[in-house]
Amino acid sequence: MLLVGLAAMIAGCTLLAYATHPAVAAVSLVLMGVNFGVSWPGFNALIATVVDGEIRQQYFGINFALVNLGIGVGGIIGGFFIDVDEPATFTTIFLADAAGQLIPMALLLGPLRHVRTQGGDDDHPDDGDAMSYRAILRRPAILWLTLLTFIAMFIGYGQMEAGFPAFARQVSEVSTQVVGFSFAVNTAVIVLLQFTVLKLISGHRRTRVMQVMALVWIVSWLILGATGLVPDSIAAAIGVLAFMGVFAFGETMLQPTVPAMYNDLASDRNRGRVNAVNAAAFQGGAITGPIAAGLLLGHGWHAGYIATMVVGCVAIIALAIALERRVPATANGVPEPSTPASPSPMPTPTSEPS
């Protein structure tokens, strides 16, 4: 599935490099979207097959830091290389993107070709019905986790594309340069703090980590809301930068825990579909978040926008508390207590010879 997604990405980037009509560009973006839709559950399932236990959570965290590092480095390279007066620079970048997909493709065909992501028929004989999405969502732990993921994406990444920049420009009245620097702060905090956070959360209940993450996000949204009280000022600019830094700190807690919990709740036979449910919740929140932001900010309900984000964070805390009652301890990041060995019986005293 990953190879199919990478092939679609190569075709989409190549087509986009030479697109001279909106329809052609639309087709290329659809092909790139196919890759993103396929690669998320496929890649997470592949990771969960290779690593398990506490290492799985650590790997998801490291992967998140590396993704952000790649986004940051790619953005810097693109910013220096791209020239809007030279269309050939765009063509070169898109062709380089297409060529870059050959590296993971080579890894999948080489070192990873023997990784087996599907269990045998006898591995989980009681999972016959679990292959349907309806049966997966009927599991209380997965249902509550999916609701939590959707809300987290709705008030989180769903706002990074539209709500946050709109609020920063319209309400805080900071420059576009400040908004751009804030995304750089976000990336830097994730890359620099992810490894430290992984050590701090290791061995703790993932649901408790989610609650701390929601509290951190409440602080971040209140900071952003406060910038609206001092628009077009240095304080507003500092507040916008601080918002993204604090928000990124919360992200370092979210990204290792949620995918690890999904995969600890899955079996090899339904791992792909469980990760697809995770991806659908993520994308659903990322799609509906900007719509809600547009409606709230478009009507001038600036305080209502911040209040909605805070209420969403409170909802995450409530869902995490409910989830903790339904998820097994091992899937919640807490190893099952080992059964203490029974003490050996005392030796029967024997009379010594006189």
Short mmCIF file of C-alpha atoms in Angstrom, two decimals:
data_model
loop_
_atom_site.label_atom_id
_atom_site.label_comp_id
_atom_site.label_asym_id
_atom_site.label_seq_id
_atom_site.Cartn_x
_atom_site.Cartn_y
_atom_site.Cartn_z
CA MET A 1 0.00 0.00 0.00
CA LEU A 2 2.87 2.36 0.75
CA LEU A 3 4.38 1.62 -2.65
CA VAL A 4 1.04 2.45 -4.30
CA GLY A 5 0.90 5.71 -2.35
CA LEU A 6 4.48 6.63 -3.27
CA ALA A 7 3.77 5.91 -6.95
CA ALA A 8 0.76 8.25 -6.78
CA MET A 9 2.93 10.90 -5.10
CA ILE A 10 5.58 10.65 -7.81
CA ALA A 11 2.93 10.98 -10.52
CA GLY A 12 1.26 13.90 -8.73
CA CYS A 13 4.49 15.86 -8.17
CA THR A 14 5.64 15.27 -11.74
CA LEU A 15 2.29 16.34 -13.16
CA LEU A 16 2.22 19.42 -10.94
CA ALA A 17 5.70 20.40 -12.13
CA TYR A 18 4.35 20.88 -15.66
CA ALA A 19 0.76 21.92 -14.87
CA THR A 20 -0.36 24.98 -16.83
CA HIS A 21 -4.11 24.64 -16.22
CA PRO A 22 -6.09 24.52 -12.94
CA ALA A 23 -7.69 21.21 -13.92
CA VAL A 24 -4.28 19.57 -14.38
CA ALA A 25 -3.13 20.96 -11.04
CA ALA A 26 -6.29 19.60 -9.42
CA VAL A 27 -5.61 16.10 -10.76
CA SER A 28 -2.04 16.26 -9.48
CA LEU A 29 -3.21 17.31 -6.02
CA VAL A 30 -5.73 14.45 -5.97
CA LEU A 31 -2.90 12.01 -6.72
CA MET A 32 -0.84 13.52 -3.90
CA GLY A 33 -3.88 13.25 -1.63
CA VAL A 34 -4.14 9.55 -2.46
CA ASN A 35 -0.62 9.14 -1.11
CA PHE A 36 -1.41 10.95 2.12
CA GLY A 37 -4.61 8.95 2.59
CA VAL A 38 -2.89 5.61 2.01
CA SER A 39 0.43 6.31 3.70
CA TRP A 40 -0.89 7.32 7.13
CA PRO A 41 -2.54 4.01 8.14
CA GLY A 42 -0.01 2.03 6.11
CA PHE A 43 3.03 3.66 7.68
CA ASN A 44 1.65 3.53 11.23
CA ALA A 45 0.81 -0.15 10.79
CA LEU A 46 4.33 -0.78 9.50
CA ILE A 47 5.86 1.00 12.51
CA ALA A 48 3.68 -0.94 14.93
CA THR A 49 4.76 -4.19 13.30
CA VAL A 50 8.45 -3.40 13.69
CA VAL A 51 8.35 -2.04 17.27
CA ASP A 52 6.08 -2.68 20.24
CA GLY A 53 5.69 -1.87 23.91
CA GLU A 54 7.28 1.28 25.30
CA ILE A 55 9.59 1.53 22.28
CA ARG A 56 6.52 1.97 20.06
CA GLN A 57 5.51 5.15 21.89
CA GLN A 58 9.08 6.45 21.73
CA TYR A 59 9.29 5.74 18.01
CA PHE A 60 6.08 7.61 17.26
CA GLY A 61 7.46 10.57 19.18
CA ILE A 62 10.81 10.46 17.37
CA ASN A 63 9.01 10.11 14.05
CA PHE A 64 6.94 13.23 14.85
CA ALA A 65 10.10 15.22 15.63
CA LEU A 66 11.75 14.06 12.40
CA VAL A 67 8.64 14.92 10.36
CA ASN A 68 8.69 18.46 11.76
CA LEU A 69 12.43 18.73 11.17
CA GLY A 70 11.89 17.69 7.56
CA ILE A 71 9.08 20.21 7.15
CA GLY A 72 11.27 22.94 8.59
CA VAL A 73 14.32 22.11 6.48
CA GLY A 74 12.18 21.70 3.37
CA GLY A 75 10.52 25.04 3.98
CA ILE A 76 13.87 26.77 4.39
CA ILE A 77 15.28 25.21 1.22
CA GLY A 78 12.13 26.02 -0.74
CA GLY A 79 12.09 29.58 0.58
CA PHE A 80 15.66 30.23 -0.54
CA PHE A 81 15.36 28.46 -3.89
CA ILE A 82 11.88 29.46 -5.10
CA ASP A 83 11.58 32.66 -7.12
CA VAL A 84 8.05 33.71 -8.06
CA ASP A 85 9.47 35.47 -11.14
CA GLU A 86 11.10 32.23 -12.33
CA PRO A 87 8.51 29.46 -12.91
CA ALA A 88 11.34 27.02 -13.63
CA THR A 89 12.26 27.06 -9.93
CA PHE A 90 8.83 25.62 -9.08
CA THR A 91 9.26 22.93 -11.72
CA THR A 92 12.62 21.99 -10.24
CA ILE A 93 11.24 21.78 -6.69
CA PHE A 94 8.30 19.57 -7.68
CA LEU A 95 10.55 17.26 -9.71
CA ALA A 96 12.93 17.06 -6.73
CA ASP A 97 9.94 16.11 -4.56
CA ALA A 98 9.08 13.34 -7.01
CA ALA A 99 12.66 12.06 -7.04
CA GLY A 100 12.78 12.17 -3.25
CA GLN A 101 9.99 9.57 -3.08
CA LEU A 102 12.36 7.05 -4.65
CA ILE A 103 14.31 6.85 -1.36
CA PRO A 104 11.48 5.42 0.80
CA MET A 105 10.45 3.28 -2.15
CA ALA A 106 13.95 1.77 -2.23
CA LEU A 107 13.80 1.11 1.51
CA LEU A 108 10.44 -0.65 1.16
CA LEU A 109 11.74 -2.80 -1.68
CA GLY A 110 15.05 -3.43 0.10
CA PRO A 111 15.53 -3.66 3.89
CA LEU A 112 11.78 -3.61 4.70
CA ARG A 113 10.58 -6.04 2.03
CA HIS A 114 10.34 -8.96 4.48
CA VAL A 115 8.33 -7.09 7.14
CA ARG A 116 5.04 -8.92 7.62
CA THR A 117 2.21 -6.62 8.69
CA GLN A 118 -0.60 -9.17 8.50
CA GLY A 119 -1.02 -11.92 11.04
CA GLY A 120 -1.77 -15.47 10.04
CA ASP A 121 -5.28 -16.90 10.11
CA ASP A 122 -4.64 -18.58 13.44
CA ASP A 123 -2.95 -15.64 15.15
CA HIS A 124 -6.22 -14.10 16.37
CA PRO A 125 -9.04 -16.60 15.73
CA ASP A 126 -11.57 -14.45 17.61
CA ASP A 127 -11.04 -11.36 15.45
CA GLY A 128 -13.24 -12.37 12.53
CA ASP A 129 -15.79 -9.55 13.04
CA ALA A 130 -13.10 -7.03 14.00
CA MET A 131 -12.17 -6.61 10.35
CA SER A 132 -15.19 -4.37 9.74
CA TYR A 133 -15.03 -0.68 10.62
CA ARG A 134 -18.37 -0.92 12.43
CA ALA A 135 -17.05 -3.67 14.70
CA ILE A 136 -13.88 -1.70 15.38
CA LEU A 137 -15.83 1.44 16.36
CA ARG A 138 -18.11 -0.63 18.60
CA ARG A 139 -15.15 -1.22 20.88
CA PRO A 140 -15.62 1.41 23.62
CA ALA A 141 -11.91 2.22 23.97
CA ILE A 142 -11.46 2.88 20.26
CA LEU A 143 -14.71 4.88 20.04
CA TRP A 144 -13.74 7.19 22.92
CA LEU A 145 -10.19 7.51 21.59
CA THR A 146 -11.53 8.41 18.13
CA LEU A 147 -13.76 11.14 19.58
CA LEU A 148 -10.79 12.49 21.53
CA THR A 149 -8.62 12.47 18.41
CA PHE A 150 -11.26 14.30 16.36
CA ILE A 151 -11.66 17.08 18.94
CA ALA A 152 -7.90 17.38 19.41
CA MET A 153 -7.47 17.84 15.68
CA PHE A 154 -10.46 20.20 15.46
CA ILE A 155 -9.00 22.63 18.02
CA GLY A 156 -5.39 21.83 17.16
CA TYR A 157 -4.15 21.24 13.65
CA GLY A 158 -7.47 22.31 12.18
CA GLN A 159 -6.73 25.82 13.45
CA MET A 160 -3.11 26.00 12.31
CA GLU A 161 -4.13 26.29 8.65
CA ALA A 162 -6.79 28.97 8.99
CA GLY A 163 -8.00 29.93 12.46
CA PHE A 164 -4.69 30.87 14.04
CA PRO A 165 -3.31 32.91 11.09
CA ALA A 166 -6.67 34.68 10.69
CA PHE A 167 -6.87 35.55 14.39
CA ALA A 168 -3.24 36.68 14.47
CA ARG A 169 -3.74 38.98 11.47
CA GLN A 170 -7.28 40.26 12.06
CA VAL A 171 -7.47 40.43 15.85
CA SER A 172 -3.88 40.53 17.13
CA GLU A 173 -2.93 42.63 14.07
CA VAL A 174 0.60 41.24 13.81
CA SER A 175 2.53 41.14 10.55
CA THR A 176 2.75 38.15 8.25
CA GLN A 177 6.44 37.92 9.18
CA VAL A 178 5.47 37.31 12.81
CA VAL A 179 3.05 34.60 11.73
CA GLY A 180 5.81 33.00 9.68
CA PHE A 181 8.28 33.15 12.58
CA SER A 182 5.67 31.59 14.86
CA PHE A 183 5.58 28.46 12.70
CA ALA A 184 9.38 28.34 12.91
CA VAL A 185 9.07 28.54 16.72
CA ASN A 186 6.57 25.67 16.61
CA THR A 187 8.96 23.46 14.65
CA ALA A 188 11.95 24.37 16.82
CA VAL A 189 10.14 23.57 20.08
CA ILE A 190 9.00 20.18 18.78
CA VAL A 191 12.45 19.19 17.51
CA LEU A 192 14.25 20.40 20.65
CA LEU A 193 11.82 19.12 23.31
CA GLN A 194 10.40 15.89 21.88
CA PHE A 195 13.15 13.64 23.24
CA THR A 196 12.96 15.24 26.69
CA VAL A 197 9.18 14.88 26.78
CA LEU A 198 9.45 11.22 25.77
CA LYS A 199 11.58 10.59 28.85
CA LEU A 200 9.17 12.48 31.09
CA ILE A 201 6.03 10.65 29.94
CA SER A 202 7.60 7.18 29.81
CA GLY A 203 5.80 4.83 32.20
CA HIS A 204 2.92 7.24 32.83
CA ARG A 205 -0.67 6.63 31.81
CA ARG A 206 -1.25 7.98 28.32
CA THR A 207 -4.68 9.25 29.30
CA ARG A 208 -3.05 11.37 32.03
CA VAL A 209 -0.54 12.69 29.49
CA MET A 210 -3.47 13.67 27.25
CA GLN A 211 -5.03 15.60 30.12
CA VAL A 212 -1.79 17.50 30.74
CA MET A 213 -1.60 18.21 27.00
CA ALA A 214 -5.11 19.67 27.06
CA LEU A 215 -4.19 21.92 30.01
CA VAL A 216 -1.12 23.14 28.12
CA TRP A 217 -3.29 23.90 25.10
CA ILE A 218 -5.74 25.86 27.28
CA VAL A 219 -2.85 28.05 28.37
CA SER A 220 -1.76 28.52 24.75
CA TRP A 221 -5.22 29.59 23.56
CA LEU A 222 -5.59 32.01 26.48
CA ILE A 223 -2.25 33.55 25.52
CA LEU A 224 -3.46 33.99 21.93
CA GLY A 225 -6.73 35.48 23.16
CA ALA A 226 -4.84 37.97 25.32
CA THR A 227 -2.98 39.27 22.26
CA GLY A 228 -6.31 40.60 20.99
CA LEU A 229 -6.39 42.99 23.94
CA VAL A 230 -3.15 44.68 22.80
CA PRO A 231 -3.38 44.60 18.99
CA ASP A 232 -0.62 45.86 16.72
CA SER A 233 1.98 45.92 19.48
CA ILE A 234 5.21 44.22 20.47
CA ALA A 235 3.30 42.47 23.25
CA ALA A 236 0.90 41.02 20.66
CA ALA A 237 3.81 39.78 18.53
CA ILE A 238 5.48 38.17 21.56
CA GLY A 239 2.16 36.60 22.53
CA VAL A 240 1.65 35.09 19.08
CA LEU A 241 5.14 33.57 19.17
CA ALA A 242 4.54 32.32 22.72
CA PHE A 243 1.24 30.75 21.67
CA MET A 244 2.92 28.60 19.05
CA GLY A 245 5.73 27.63 21.41
CA VAL A 246 3.35 26.52 24.19
CA PHE A 247 1.06 24.81 21.68
CA ALA A 248 4.04 22.89 20.28
CA PHE A 249 4.93 21.70 23.78
CA GLY A 250 1.46 20.14 23.97
CA GLU A 251 1.97 18.51 20.59
CA THR A 252 5.01 16.65 21.89
CA MET A 253 2.70 14.89 24.35
CA LEU A 254 -0.10 14.16 21.89
CA GLN A 255 1.75 12.61 18.97
CA PRO A 256 3.57 9.81 20.82
CA THR A 257 0.55 8.72 22.86
CA VAL A 258 -2.45 8.62 20.51
CA PRO A 259 -1.02 6.45 17.68
CA ALA A 260 0.69 4.18 20.22
CA MET A 261 -2.61 3.60 22.01
CA TYR A 262 -4.45 2.89 18.74
CA ASN A 263 -1.88 0.26 17.79
CA ASP A 264 -1.79 -1.31 21.25
CA LEU A 265 -5.56 -1.75 20.95
CA ALA A 266 -5.23 -3.37 17.50
CA SER A 267 -4.33 -6.88 16.43
CA ASP A 268 -2.24 -7.67 13.38
CA ARG A 269 -5.39 -8.60 11.43
CA ASN A 270 -7.16 -5.27 11.97
CA ARG A 271 -4.17 -2.97 12.47
CA GLY A 272 -4.56 -1.29 9.08
CA ARG A 273 -8.21 -0.45 9.65
CA VAL A 274 -7.63 0.76 13.21
CA ASN A 275 -4.97 3.14 11.90
CA ALA A 276 -7.37 4.18 9.14
CA VAL A 277 -9.92 5.14 11.82
CA ASN A 278 -7.19 7.21 13.47
CA ALA A 279 -6.38 8.89 10.15
CA ALA A 280 -10.06 9.58 9.44
CA ALA A 281 -10.53 11.22 12.85
CA PHE A 282 -7.41 13.32 12.29
CA GLN A 283 -8.45 14.45 8.82
CA GLY A 284 -12.05 15.03 9.90
CA GLY A 285 -10.93 17.42 12.60
CA ALA A 286 -8.42 19.09 10.28
CA ILE A 287 -11.18 19.68 7.68
CA THR A 288 -13.97 20.88 9.96
CA GLY A 289 -11.68 23.03 12.15
CA PRO A 290 -11.04 25.70 9.49
CA ILE A 291 -14.76 25.79 8.61
CA ALA A 292 -15.70 26.53 12.21
CA ALA A 293 -12.91 29.11 12.49
CA GLY A 294 -14.16 30.85 9.34
CA LEU A 295 -17.70 31.03 10.67
CA LEU A 296 -16.70 32.35 14.10
CA LEU A 297 -14.07 34.84 12.98
CA GLY A 298 -16.03 35.83 9.89
CA HIS A 299 -18.90 37.00 12.12
CA GLY A 300 -16.52 38.85 14.42
CA TRP A 301 -17.00 36.44 17.33
CA HIS A 302 -13.38 36.68 18.41
CA ALA A 303 -13.97 35.91 22.09
CA GLY A 304 -16.29 33.08 21.08
CA TYR A 305 -13.54 31.61 18.94
CA ILE A 306 -11.09 31.45 21.87
CA ALA A 307 -13.85 30.16 24.15
CA THR A 308 -14.63 27.37 21.67
CA MET A 309 -11.00 26.28 21.68
CA VAL A 310 -10.87 26.27 25.49
CA VAL A 311 -14.12 24.30 25.74
CA GLY A 312 -12.67 21.79 23.26
CA CYS A 313 -9.64 21.35 25.52
CA VAL A 314 -11.93 20.74 28.50
CA ALA A 315 -13.78 18.14 26.40
CA ILE A 316 -10.45 16.38 25.75
CA ILE A 317 -9.84 16.16 29.51
CA ALA A 318 -13.31 14.68 30.04
CA LEU A 319 -12.85 12.17 27.23
CA ALA A 320 -9.43 11.16 28.54
CA ILE A 321 -10.94 10.49 31.97
CA ALA A 322 -13.70 8.38 30.39
CA LEU A 323 -11.19 6.59 28.17
CA GLU A 324 -9.00 5.66 31.14
CA ARG A 325 -11.87 3.58 32.56
CA ARG A 326 -12.24 1.61 29.34
CA VAL A 327 -8.75 1.06 27.99
CA PRO A 328 -6.54 -1.82 29.16
CA ALA A 329 -3.58 -0.81 31.30
CA THR A 330 -1.05 -2.05 28.75
CA ALA A 331 -2.62 0.07 25.97
CA ASN A 332 -2.56 3.00 28.37
CA GLY A 333 1.21 2.80 28.68
CA VAL A 334 1.26 1.05 32.05
CA PRO A 335 2.83 -2.42 32.08
CA GLU A 336 0.84 -5.12 33.79
CA PRO A 337 2.18 -5.82 37.26
CA SER A 338 4.16 -8.99 37.32
CA THR A 339 2.76 -11.73 39.52
CA PRO A 340 5.06 -12.17 42.49
CA ALA A 341 6.57 -15.57 42.73
CA SER A 342 5.12 -17.67 45.52
CA PRO A 343 7.56 -18.10 48.37
CA SER A 344 9.22 -21.46 48.55
CA PRO A 345 8.01 -23.57 51.45
CA MET A 346 10.09 -23.62 54.60
CA PRO A 347 12.16 -26.76 54.84
CA THR A 348 10.81 -29.33 57.28
CA PRO A 349 13.20 -29.56 60.22
CA THR A 350 14.75 -32.94 60.66
CA SER A 351 16.17 -34.34 63.87
CA GLU A 352 19.90 -34.50 63.93
CA PRO A 353 21.52 -37.75 64.89
CA SER A 354 22.55 -37.93 68.47
#
